[in-house]
Amino acid sequence: MQGVFDYWEFLAGIGLFLWGMSQVEQGLKGLAGNSFKNLLHRYTDRAWKGILVGTLVTAILQSSSLVTLMVLAFLGGGMIHLKNALGVVLGANMGTTFTAWIVATFGFKISVADFAFPFLAIGVLTYLFTNSRPFLKNAGIFLLGFGLLFLGLDFMKVSIDTYAAAVDLSTFDEHGRWWFLVLGILITAMIQSSSALIVIVLSAINAGLIGSDHALAMIIGANIGTTFTLILGAAGGTADKKRLALANFSFNFIAGILCFFWIDALILLSIQVFHLTDPLMELVALNSLINGLMILGFYPFLSPLERWLKGRFRSDVPKGRSRFVKNISVELPSVALMALEKEMDGVLEDTLKLVWKIVHKHKGPKKEASVWRKITYQSKDLLLDYQQLKNLEEELFAFALRLQAENLSPEEANRLSDLSQTLRLLVVGAKEFKDIVHNLKEMEDATEPFVAEVLADLQQQVKDFLTVFEEYQALHESDAATLVTVEEKLKASYSETMHALYSQLRTKKTDVPVSTLANVLQQVFSGLGLIWKGIGSLRKELPAKMDL
């Protein structure tokens, strides 16, 4: 019946529109997901770059939630500073306005259903018959989503047009702008999509159901309401997630309320300065203007805001020995792998420090201690350092297991295997040194000069190899030739040192058992070899098996 609102058609339109957006997002992720992640990672070293990249990526993906998830992963992984992450969030808010421009430009100027059908047909057929070709399959998902998006728009537009043709529009003037502002907040918070509400508002204003001022009030409400997606996701989350959610809400709430009181001035500006007479174009332009003003207003204060936010939610900082992975989710495997790789750099640094302390700075028991105490001696400080390294290993291994359960690409699975092997090699290498602490102390307390000479020579060799390890790790590029060369030097040094030991024992005296000296040499070079293999695995250039 004329004038009866067909709410089923309207709700079907919203559902198709939201489903279409999710399919577009999924298709784009499959087509170029890693490219977008690389873009966010590489070009967010400045806040202004973060704004530009956040705008661009969100405009293409049409999902500020996905962009925010990426930013959270980079932030938690220590790959981006909080200030620059705030810039990306500001840009993401601007990027979400791109949908409104497309809809306002094409959605009400042509037959939307006819426009959607070719995309639906090609998308469905491509998706169904190209399972063996991921690129074409993702392209099909994208086209299908694009068609569903516009088909949903047509359903909403038709249902609202039919209703507006017979309803008394003057009844809407009785409601104040505050009512429309709150309505925009509530609807957006429920459907979790500001883009969908903006399309609803555009359909309503196209049908003459509401005026520009009420429509703009709802758009402002939508910008505030969309922040609840991140707020809900931050509940019970890490400190970084809560900080970003608070900042996002503050950006949109403060800018939205200020602009709400200047609605008349903004509409006048669009007419007199920008000469916009089409109410649809006027609305989307004002939406972009509000987000632009938000960026200009907050950009100068990002540094003090960053300092203030870092003081908030400190009790929600995750516990654990890890530096990065404790702050991120495994939902984005490629980013999680980058964080795990950074953790390996830290594990390597801790391992090299522990080896240095064991070989050069160990402190033994007092001279009056019993013989048994001297034989079984283990430094408490060194044991604590090693236990902390073991605890970190356990935490990283648990993270790797969770990551392994995700849908990894073959390249990601291989890289995870390399990093897991790096972790095992470094910790086992550290254990080789931990197990000879009491032997090193026995050599240090020996009275025969020959034992002191062996210890001094061994300490110098360890120092030289650790220097090589650190210098190689500092390089930006992998060098397989260097890996092989150092491996050969390790083998040669072990052979030469053992040969020299047995040769000099014919003429030298020692008050430390020969088996102890040989064991120390064997474990030192075995530990160095394991650590070097770990570096090779970290660099994706694993040396051949080293047998000492």
Coordinates of C-alpha atoms in Angstrom, one line a residue:
M1 CA 0.0 0.0 0.0
Q2 CA 1.2 3.5 -0.9
G3 CA 3.0 5.2 2.0
V4 CA 3.5 2.0 4.1
F5 CA 7.1 1.6 4.9
D6 CA 8.4 -1.7 3.7
Y7 CA 10.9 -2.3 6.5
W8 CA 11.8 -5.8 5.2
E9 CA 13.0 -4.4 2.0
F10 CA 14.8 -1.6 3.9
L11 CA 16.5 -4.1 6.3
A12 CA 17.4 -6.4 3.4
G13 CA 19.0 -3.4 1.7
I14 CA 21.1 -2.7 4.9
G15 CA 22.1 -6.3 5.1
L16 CA 23.1 -6.5 1.4
F17 CA 25.1 -3.3 1.7
L18 CA 27.0 -4.4 4.8
W19 CA 27.6 -7.9 3.3
G20 CA 28.8 -6.2 0.1
M21 CA 31.3 -4.1 2.0
S22 CA 32.7 -7.1 3.9
Q23 CA 33.1 -8.9 0.5
V24 CA 34.9 -5.9 -1.0
E25 CA 37.2 -5.8 2.0
Q26 CA 37.8 -9.6 1.8
G27 CA 38.5 -9.4 -1.9
L28 CA 40.9 -6.5 -1.6
K29 CA 42.7 -8.2 1.3
G30 CA 43.2 -11.3 -0.9
L31 CA 44.3 -9.2 -3.9
A32 CA 46.7 -6.8 -2.2
G33 CA 46.5 -7.3 1.6
N34 CA 50.2 -7.5 2.0
S35 CA 50.8 -4.5 -0.1
F36 CA 48.5 -2.4 2.1
K37 CA 50.3 -3.7 5.2
N38 CA 53.7 -2.9 3.7
L39 CA 52.4 0.6 2.8
L40 CA 51.3 1.2 6.4
H41 CA 54.6 -0.2 7.8
R42 CA 56.9 1.7 5.5
Y43 CA 55.3 5.1 5.2
T44 CA 54.2 5.9 8.7
D45 CA 57.5 7.1 10.2
R46 CA 55.9 10.6 10.5
A47 CA 52.5 11.6 11.7
W48 CA 51.6 13.5 8.5
K49 CA 52.6 10.5 6.4
G50 CA 50.3 8.4 8.7
I51 CA 47.4 10.7 7.9
L52 CA 48.0 10.4 4.2
V53 CA 48.5 6.6 4.2
G54 CA 45.6 6.1 6.6
T55 CA 43.3 8.1 4.3
L56 CA 44.5 6.2 1.1
V57 CA 44.3 2.7 2.5
T58 CA 40.9 3.2 4.2
A59 CA 39.5 4.8 1.0
I60 CA 40.5 1.7 -0.9
L61 CA 39.7 -1.0 1.6
Q62 CA 36.6 0.9 2.9
S63 CA 37.2 -0.6 6.4
S64 CA 38.6 1.7 9.1
S65 CA 38.3 -1.3 11.5
L66 CA 40.7 -3.3 9.3
V67 CA 43.1 -0.4 9.1
T68 CA 42.9 0.1 12.8
L69 CA 43.6 -3.6 13.4
M70 CA 46.8 -3.3 11.2
V71 CA 47.9 -0.2 13.1
L72 CA 47.3 -1.9 16.5
A73 CA 49.5 -4.8 15.3
F74 CA 52.3 -2.4 14.2
L75 CA 52.0 -0.4 17.4
G76 CA 52.1 -3.4 19.6
G77 CA 55.0 -4.8 17.6
G78 CA 57.0 -1.7 18.1
M79 CA 57.0 -0.9 14.4
I80 CA 55.2 2.4 14.6
H81 CA 55.1 5.1 17.3
L82 CA 51.9 6.0 19.0
K83 CA 51.9 9.5 17.6
N84 CA 52.1 8.1 14.0
A85 CA 49.4 5.6 14.8
L86 CA 47.2 8.5 15.9
G87 CA 47.9 10.1 12.5
V88 CA 46.8 6.9 10.7
V89 CA 43.5 6.9 12.8
L90 CA 42.8 10.5 11.8
G91 CA 43.4 9.6 8.1
A92 CA 41.2 6.5 8.4
N93 CA 38.3 8.7 9.5
M94 CA 38.8 10.8 6.4
G95 CA 39.1 7.7 4.2
T96 CA 35.7 6.4 5.2
T97 CA 34.1 9.4 3.5
F98 CA 35.1 7.9 0.1
T99 CA 32.1 5.6 0.1
A100 CA 29.7 8.5 0.5
W101 CA 31.3 10.3 -2.5
I102 CA 30.8 7.2 -4.7
V103 CA 27.2 6.7 -3.6
A104 CA 26.3 10.4 -4.0
T105 CA 28.0 10.6 -7.4
F106 CA 26.6 7.4 -9.0
G107 CA 24.1 5.9 -6.7
F108 CA 21.2 8.3 -7.3
K109 CA 22.0 9.4 -10.8
I110 CA 21.6 6.0 -12.6
S111 CA 19.5 2.8 -12.3
V112 CA 21.4 1.3 -9.4
A113 CA 20.0 -2.2 -9.8
D114 CA 20.9 -2.3 -13.5
F115 CA 24.4 -1.1 -12.6
A116 CA 24.8 -3.8 -9.9
F117 CA 23.7 -6.8 -12.0
P118 CA 26.8 -7.1 -14.3
F119 CA 29.1 -7.0 -11.2
L120 CA 27.0 -9.7 -9.5
A121 CA 27.0 -11.9 -12.6
I122 CA 30.7 -11.7 -13.4
G123 CA 31.6 -11.8 -9.7
V124 CA 29.6 -15.0 -8.9
L125 CA 30.8 -16.8 -12.0
T126 CA 34.4 -15.9 -11.4
Y127 CA 34.3 -16.9 -7.8
L128 CA 32.6 -20.3 -8.5
F129 CA 34.8 -21.4 -11.4
T130 CA 38.3 -20.2 -10.5
N131 CA 38.9 -22.0 -7.2
S132 CA 42.4 -23.0 -8.4
R133 CA 43.4 -19.5 -9.2
P134 CA 43.5 -17.3 -6.0
F135 CA 43.9 -14.0 -7.8
L136 CA 40.8 -14.5 -10.0
K137 CA 38.8 -15.9 -7.1
N138 CA 39.6 -12.8 -5.0
A139 CA 38.7 -10.6 -7.9
G140 CA 35.4 -12.4 -8.1
I141 CA 34.7 -11.8 -4.4
F142 CA 35.5 -8.1 -4.9
L143 CA 33.1 -7.8 -7.9
L144 CA 30.4 -9.7 -6.0
G145 CA 30.8 -7.4 -3.0
F146 CA 30.7 -4.3 -5.2
G147 CA 27.4 -5.5 -6.9
L148 CA 25.9 -6.4 -3.5
L149 CA 26.8 -3.0 -2.2
F150 CA 24.8 -1.2 -4.9
L151 CA 22.0 -3.7 -4.9
G152 CA 21.5 -3.0 -1.2
L153 CA 21.6 0.7 -1.9
D154 CA 18.8 0.3 -4.4
F155 CA 16.7 -1.6 -1.9
M156 CA 17.1 1.1 0.7
K157 CA 16.5 3.9 -1.8
V158 CA 13.3 2.3 -3.2
S159 CA 11.8 1.6 0.3
I160 CA 12.5 5.2 1.5
D161 CA 11.2 6.8 -1.7
T162 CA 7.9 4.8 -1.5
Y163 CA 7.5 5.9 2.1
A164 CA 8.4 9.5 1.5
A165 CA 5.8 9.8 -1.3
A166 CA 2.9 9.7 1.1
V167 CA 4.2 10.8 4.5
D168 CA 3.7 14.2 6.0
L169 CA 7.3 15.5 6.0
S170 CA 6.5 18.4 8.3
T171 CA 6.3 15.9 11.3
F172 CA 10.1 15.5 11.1
D173 CA 10.6 19.3 11.7
E174 CA 9.2 18.8 15.2
H175 CA 12.3 16.9 16.2
G176 CA 15.3 19.0 17.1
R177 CA 18.8 18.5 15.8
W178 CA 19.9 16.8 19.0
W179 CA 17.4 14.0 18.3
F180 CA 18.9 13.3 14.9
L181 CA 22.4 13.5 16.4
V182 CA 21.6 10.9 19.0
L183 CA 19.8 8.8 16.4
G184 CA 22.9 8.8 14.2
I185 CA 25.0 7.7 17.1
L186 CA 22.7 4.9 18.2
I187 CA 22.1 3.5 14.7
T188 CA 25.8 3.5 13.8
A189 CA 26.7 1.9 17.1
M190 CA 24.2 -0.9 16.4
I191 CA 25.0 -1.6 12.8
Q192 CA 28.7 -1.0 13.3
S193 CA 29.1 0.9 10.0
S194 CA 29.1 4.7 9.5
S195 CA 29.1 4.1 5.7
A196 CA 25.8 2.3 5.9
L197 CA 24.2 5.0 7.9
I198 CA 25.5 7.7 5.6
V199 CA 23.9 5.8 2.7
I200 CA 20.6 5.7 4.6
V201 CA 20.8 9.4 5.2
L202 CA 21.6 10.1 1.6
S203 CA 18.6 8.0 0.6
A204 CA 16.4 10.0 3.0
I205 CA 17.6 13.4 1.8
N206 CA 17.3 12.3 -1.8
A207 CA 13.6 11.4 -1.1
G208 CA 13.1 14.8 0.6
L209 CA 12.4 13.1 3.9
I210 CA 14.7 15.3 5.9
G211 CA 16.5 18.6 5.5
S212 CA 20.2 19.2 5.1
D213 CA 20.6 20.3 8.7
H214 CA 19.0 17.2 10.2
A215 CA 21.0 15.0 7.7
L216 CA 24.3 16.7 8.7
A217 CA 23.4 16.1 12.4
M218 CA 22.9 12.4 11.7
I219 CA 26.2 12.3 9.8
I220 CA 28.0 13.9 12.8
G221 CA 26.3 11.3 15.0
A222 CA 27.5 8.5 12.6
N223 CA 31.1 9.7 13.0
I224 CA 30.8 9.5 16.7
G225 CA 28.9 6.2 16.7
T226 CA 31.5 4.5 14.6
T227 CA 34.1 4.8 17.3
F228 CA 32.1 2.3 19.4
T229 CA 33.5 -0.5 17.2
L230 CA 37.0 0.2 18.5
I231 CA 35.8 0.9 22.0
L232 CA 34.0 -2.5 22.2
G233 CA 37.1 -4.2 20.8
A234 CA 39.3 -2.4 23.3
A235 CA 37.3 -3.7 26.3
G236 CA 39.5 -6.1 28.1
G237 CA 42.3 -5.5 25.5
T238 CA 45.8 -4.3 25.8
A239 CA 46.9 -0.8 26.9
D240 CA 47.7 0.2 23.3
K241 CA 44.2 -0.8 22.1
K242 CA 42.6 1.2 24.8
R243 CA 44.8 4.3 24.2
L244 CA 43.9 4.2 20.5
A245 CA 40.2 3.7 21.2
L246 CA 40.2 6.6 23.6
A247 CA 42.0 8.9 21.1
N248 CA 39.7 7.9 18.2
F249 CA 36.6 8.6 20.4
S250 CA 38.1 12.0 21.5
F251 CA 38.9 13.0 17.9
N252 CA 35.3 12.3 16.6
F253 CA 33.4 13.4 19.7
I254 CA 35.2 16.8 20.2
A255 CA 35.2 17.6 16.5
G256 CA 31.6 16.4 16.0
I257 CA 30.1 18.4 18.9
L258 CA 31.9 21.6 17.9
C259 CA 30.7 21.2 14.3
F260 CA 27.2 20.4 15.5
F261 CA 26.9 23.9 17.0
W262 CA 28.0 25.3 13.7
I263 CA 25.7 23.4 11.4
D264 CA 24.1 26.5 9.9
A265 CA 27.4 28.1 9.3
L266 CA 28.8 25.0 7.6
I267 CA 25.7 24.7 5.3
L268 CA 26.0 28.4 4.4
L269 CA 29.7 27.8 3.7
S270 CA 28.9 25.0 1.3
I271 CA 26.5 27.2 -0.6
Q272 CA 28.3 30.5 -0.8
V273 CA 31.9 29.4 -1.0
F274 CA 31.7 26.0 -2.7
H275 CA 28.5 26.8 -4.6
L276 CA 27.0 23.4 -4.0
T277 CA 23.3 23.2 -4.8
D278 CA 22.9 19.4 -4.9
P279 CA 21.9 18.4 -1.4
L280 CA 23.7 15.0 -1.8
M281 CA 27.0 16.5 -2.9
E282 CA 26.6 19.2 -0.2
L283 CA 26.2 16.5 2.5
V284 CA 29.2 14.4 1.5
A285 CA 31.4 17.5 1.0
L286 CA 30.5 18.7 4.5
N287 CA 31.2 15.2 5.9
S288 CA 34.7 15.4 4.4
L289 CA 35.1 19.0 5.6
I290 CA 34.3 18.0 9.2
N291 CA 36.9 15.2 9.1
G292 CA 39.4 17.6 7.5
L293 CA 38.8 20.2 10.2
M294 CA 39.3 17.4 12.8
I295 CA 42.7 16.6 11.2
L296 CA 43.8 20.2 11.2
G297 CA 42.6 20.8 14.7
F298 CA 44.3 17.8 16.3
Y299 CA 47.5 17.4 14.2
P300 CA 49.5 20.1 16.1
F301 CA 48.7 18.4 19.4
L302 CA 49.6 14.8 18.6
S303 CA 52.9 14.9 20.5
P304 CA 51.4 16.1 23.9
L305 CA 48.5 13.7 23.3
E306 CA 50.9 10.9 22.8
R307 CA 52.6 11.7 26.1
W308 CA 49.3 11.9 27.9
L309 CA 48.0 8.6 26.5
K310 CA 51.2 6.8 27.5
G311 CA 50.3 7.6 31.1
R312 CA 46.9 6.0 30.8
F313 CA 46.0 2.3 31.2
R314 CA 49.4 1.3 32.5
S315 CA 47.8 -1.5 34.5
D316 CA 46.6 -3.0 31.2
V317 CA 50.2 -3.4 29.7
P318 CA 50.5 -7.2 29.1
K319 CA 52.7 -9.2 31.4
G320 CA 55.6 -11.2 30.1
R321 CA 59.3 -11.1 29.1
S322 CA 58.6 -10.4 25.4
R323 CA 59.1 -7.0 24.0
F324 CA 56.6 -7.0 21.2
V325 CA 54.5 -10.1 20.6
K326 CA 52.7 -9.8 24.0
N327 CA 51.0 -6.7 22.6
I328 CA 49.7 -8.0 19.3
S329 CA 47.2 -10.6 18.0
V330 CA 48.0 -13.4 15.6
E331 CA 45.0 -12.3 13.4
L332 CA 47.4 -10.7 11.0
P333 CA 50.1 -13.4 10.5
S334 CA 52.4 -11.3 8.4
V335 CA 52.6 -8.6 11.0
A336 CA 52.9 -11.1 13.8
L337 CA 55.9 -12.7 12.0
M338 CA 57.5 -9.3 11.7
A339 CA 57.1 -8.8 15.5
L340 CA 58.4 -12.3 16.2
E341 CA 61.5 -11.5 14.0
K342 CA 62.1 -8.4 16.1
E343 CA 61.9 -10.6 19.2
M344 CA 64.6 -12.8 17.8
D345 CA 66.9 -9.8 17.5
G346 CA 66.3 -9.3 21.2
V347 CA 66.9 -13.0 22.0
L348 CA 70.2 -12.9 20.1
E349 CA 71.3 -9.7 22.0
D350 CA 70.4 -11.3 25.3
T351 CA 72.2 -14.5 24.4
L352 CA 75.4 -12.7 23.3
K353 CA 75.4 -10.7 26.6
L354 CA 74.9 -13.8 28.6
V355 CA 77.8 -15.6 26.8
W356 CA 80.0 -12.5 27.4
K357 CA 79.2 -12.5 31.1
I358 CA 79.8 -16.2 31.5
V359 CA 83.2 -16.2 29.8
H360 CA 84.5 -12.9 31.1
K361 CA 82.7 -11.7 34.2
H362 CA 81.7 -14.7 36.2
K363 CA 82.3 -14.4 40.0
G364 CA 83.1 -17.5 41.9
P365 CA 82.7 -18.6 45.5
K366 CA 85.0 -17.4 48.2
K367 CA 88.4 -19.1 48.5
E368 CA 87.5 -20.6 51.9
A369 CA 84.5 -22.4 50.4
S370 CA 84.4 -26.2 50.4
V371 CA 85.8 -28.2 47.5
W372 CA 82.3 -29.5 46.7
R373 CA 80.9 -25.9 46.6
K374 CA 83.6 -24.9 44.2
I375 CA 82.9 -28.0 42.0
T376 CA 79.1 -27.4 41.9
Y377 CA 79.4 -23.6 41.7
Q378 CA 76.8 -21.8 39.6
S379 CA 76.5 -18.0 39.7
K380 CA 73.1 -16.9 40.9
D381 CA 73.2 -13.9 38.6
L382 CA 74.1 -15.9 35.6
L383 CA 71.5 -18.6 36.4
L384 CA 68.9 -15.8 36.7
D385 CA 69.8 -14.4 33.3
Y386 CA 69.6 -17.8 31.8
Q387 CA 66.3 -18.6 33.4
Q388 CA 64.9 -15.3 32.1
L389 CA 66.1 -16.3 28.6
K390 CA 64.3 -19.6 29.1
N391 CA 61.1 -17.9 30.2
L392 CA 61.2 -15.7 27.1
E393 CA 61.7 -18.8 25.0
E394 CA 58.6 -20.4 26.5
E395 CA 56.6 -17.2 25.9
L396 CA 57.7 -16.9 22.3
F397 CA 57.2 -20.6 21.6
A398 CA 53.6 -20.4 22.9
F399 CA 53.1 -17.4 20.6
A400 CA 54.5 -19.4 17.6
L401 CA 52.1 -22.2 18.3
R402 CA 49.1 -19.8 18.3
L403 CA 50.4 -18.3 15.1
Q404 CA 50.9 -21.7 13.5
A405 CA 47.1 -22.4 14.0
E406 CA 46.3 -19.4 11.7
N407 CA 45.8 -19.7 7.9
L408 CA 49.4 -19.1 6.9
S409 CA 50.7 -18.9 3.4
P410 CA 53.6 -21.3 2.5
E411 CA 56.1 -18.5 2.7
E412 CA 54.8 -17.5 6.1
A413 CA 54.8 -21.1 7.4
N414 CA 58.4 -21.4 6.2
R415 CA 59.4 -18.2 7.9
L416 CA 57.8 -19.2 11.2
S417 CA 59.7 -22.5 11.0
D418 CA 63.0 -20.6 10.5
L419 CA 62.3 -18.3 13.5
S420 CA 61.3 -21.2 15.7
Q421 CA 64.6 -22.9 14.8
T422 CA 66.5 -19.7 15.5
L423 CA 64.9 -19.6 19.0
R424 CA 65.9 -23.2 19.8
L425 CA 69.4 -22.7 18.5
L426 CA 70.1 -19.6 20.5
V427 CA 68.8 -20.9 23.7
V428 CA 70.6 -24.3 23.4
G429 CA 73.7 -22.4 22.5
A430 CA 73.4 -20.3 25.7
K431 CA 72.9 -23.5 27.7
E432 CA 76.2 -24.8 26.4
F433 CA 77.9 -21.9 28.1
K434 CA 75.7 -22.0 31.2
D435 CA 76.7 -25.6 31.9
I436 CA 80.5 -24.8 32.1
V437 CA 80.4 -21.9 34.5
H438 CA 81.8 -24.0 37.3
N439 CA 84.5 -25.4 35.0
L440 CA 85.5 -21.8 34.0
K441 CA 85.8 -20.9 37.7
E442 CA 87.9 -24.0 38.3
M443 CA 90.2 -22.9 35.5
E444 CA 90.4 -19.4 36.9
D445 CA 91.4 -20.7 40.4
A446 CA 94.1 -23.0 39.0
T447 CA 97.7 -22.3 40.1
E448 CA 99.4 -23.6 37.1
P449 CA 100.2 -20.7 34.5
F450 CA 99.3 -23.0 31.6
V451 CA 95.7 -23.2 32.6
A452 CA 95.5 -19.4 32.9
E453 CA 97.0 -19.2 29.4
V454 CA 94.3 -21.6 28.0
L455 CA 91.6 -19.6 29.7
A456 CA 92.9 -16.3 28.4
D457 CA 93.2 -17.6 24.9
L458 CA 89.7 -19.0 25.0
Q459 CA 88.3 -15.7 26.3
Q460 CA 90.0 -13.8 23.4
Q461 CA 88.6 -16.2 20.8
V462 CA 85.1 -15.9 22.2
K463 CA 85.5 -12.1 22.2
D464 CA 86.6 -12.2 18.6
F465 CA 83.7 -14.4 17.4
L466 CA 81.1 -12.4 19.4
T467 CA 82.4 -9.3 17.7
V468 CA 81.9 -10.9 14.3
F469 CA 78.4 -12.1 15.2
E470 CA 77.4 -8.6 16.3
E471 CA 78.9 -6.9 13.2
Y472 CA 77.2 -9.4 10.9
Q473 CA 73.8 -9.0 12.6
A474 CA 74.1 -5.2 12.2
L475 CA 74.3 -5.6 8.5
H476 CA 71.1 -4.9 6.5
E477 CA 71.6 -7.6 4.0
S478 CA 72.3 -11.3 4.3
D479 CA 75.6 -12.7 3.1
A480 CA 75.8 -16.5 2.6
A481 CA 79.5 -16.3 1.9
T482 CA 80.2 -14.7 5.3
L483 CA 78.1 -17.4 7.0
V484 CA 80.1 -20.2 5.4
T485 CA 83.5 -18.4 6.1
V486 CA 82.8 -17.9 9.8
E487 CA 81.5 -21.5 10.1
E488 CA 84.8 -22.7 8.7
K489 CA 86.8 -20.5 11.0
L490 CA 84.9 -21.8 14.0
K491 CA 85.7 -25.4 13.0
A492 CA 89.3 -24.5 12.3
S493 CA 89.7 -22.7 15.6
Y494 CA 88.3 -25.6 17.5
S495 CA 90.6 -28.1 15.8
E496 CA 93.7 -25.8 16.3
T497 CA 92.9 -25.1 19.9
M498 CA 92.3 -28.8 20.8
H499 CA 95.5 -29.7 18.9
A500 CA 97.5 -27.0 20.8
L501 CA 96.1 -28.2 24.1
Y502 CA 97.1 -31.8 23.6
S503 CA 100.5 -30.8 22.2
Q504 CA 101.4 -28.6 25.1
L505 CA 100.2 -31.0 27.7
R506 CA 103.4 -33.0 27.0
T507 CA 105.5 -30.3 28.5
K508 CA 103.1 -28.2 30.6
K509 CA 101.7 -29.0 34.0
T510 CA 98.0 -28.6 34.9
D511 CA 96.1 -28.9 38.1
V512 CA 92.8 -29.1 36.2
P513 CA 91.8 -32.4 34.7
V514 CA 92.5 -32.7 31.0
S515 CA 88.9 -34.0 30.4
T516 CA 87.6 -30.7 32.0
L517 CA 89.7 -28.6 29.7
A518 CA 88.7 -30.6 26.7
N519 CA 85.0 -30.4 27.7
V520 CA 85.2 -26.6 28.2
L521 CA 86.7 -26.1 24.7
Q522 CA 84.2 -28.5 23.1
Q523 CA 81.2 -26.8 24.7
V524 CA 82.4 -23.2 24.0
F525 CA 82.8 -23.9 20.3
S526 CA 79.6 -25.9 20.2
G527 CA 77.7 -23.0 21.8
L528 CA 79.3 -20.5 19.4
G529 CA 78.4 -22.8 16.4
L530 CA 74.7 -23.1 17.6
I531 CA 74.4 -19.3 18.0
W532 CA 76.0 -18.7 14.6
K533 CA 73.5 -21.2 13.0
G534 CA 70.7 -19.3 14.8
I535 CA 71.9 -16.1 13.2
G536 CA 71.9 -17.8 9.8
S537 CA 68.3 -19.1 10.4
L538 CA 67.2 -15.6 11.4
R539 CA 68.8 -14.2 8.2
K540 CA 67.1 -16.9 6.1
E541 CA 70.5 -18.3 5.2
L542 CA 71.0 -21.4 7.4
P543 CA 74.5 -22.8 7.3
A544 CA 75.2 -26.5 6.9
K545 CA 75.2 -28.7 10.0
M546 CA 78.2 -27.9 12.2
D547 CA 79.9 -30.9 13.8
L548 CA 82.6 -30.0 16.2

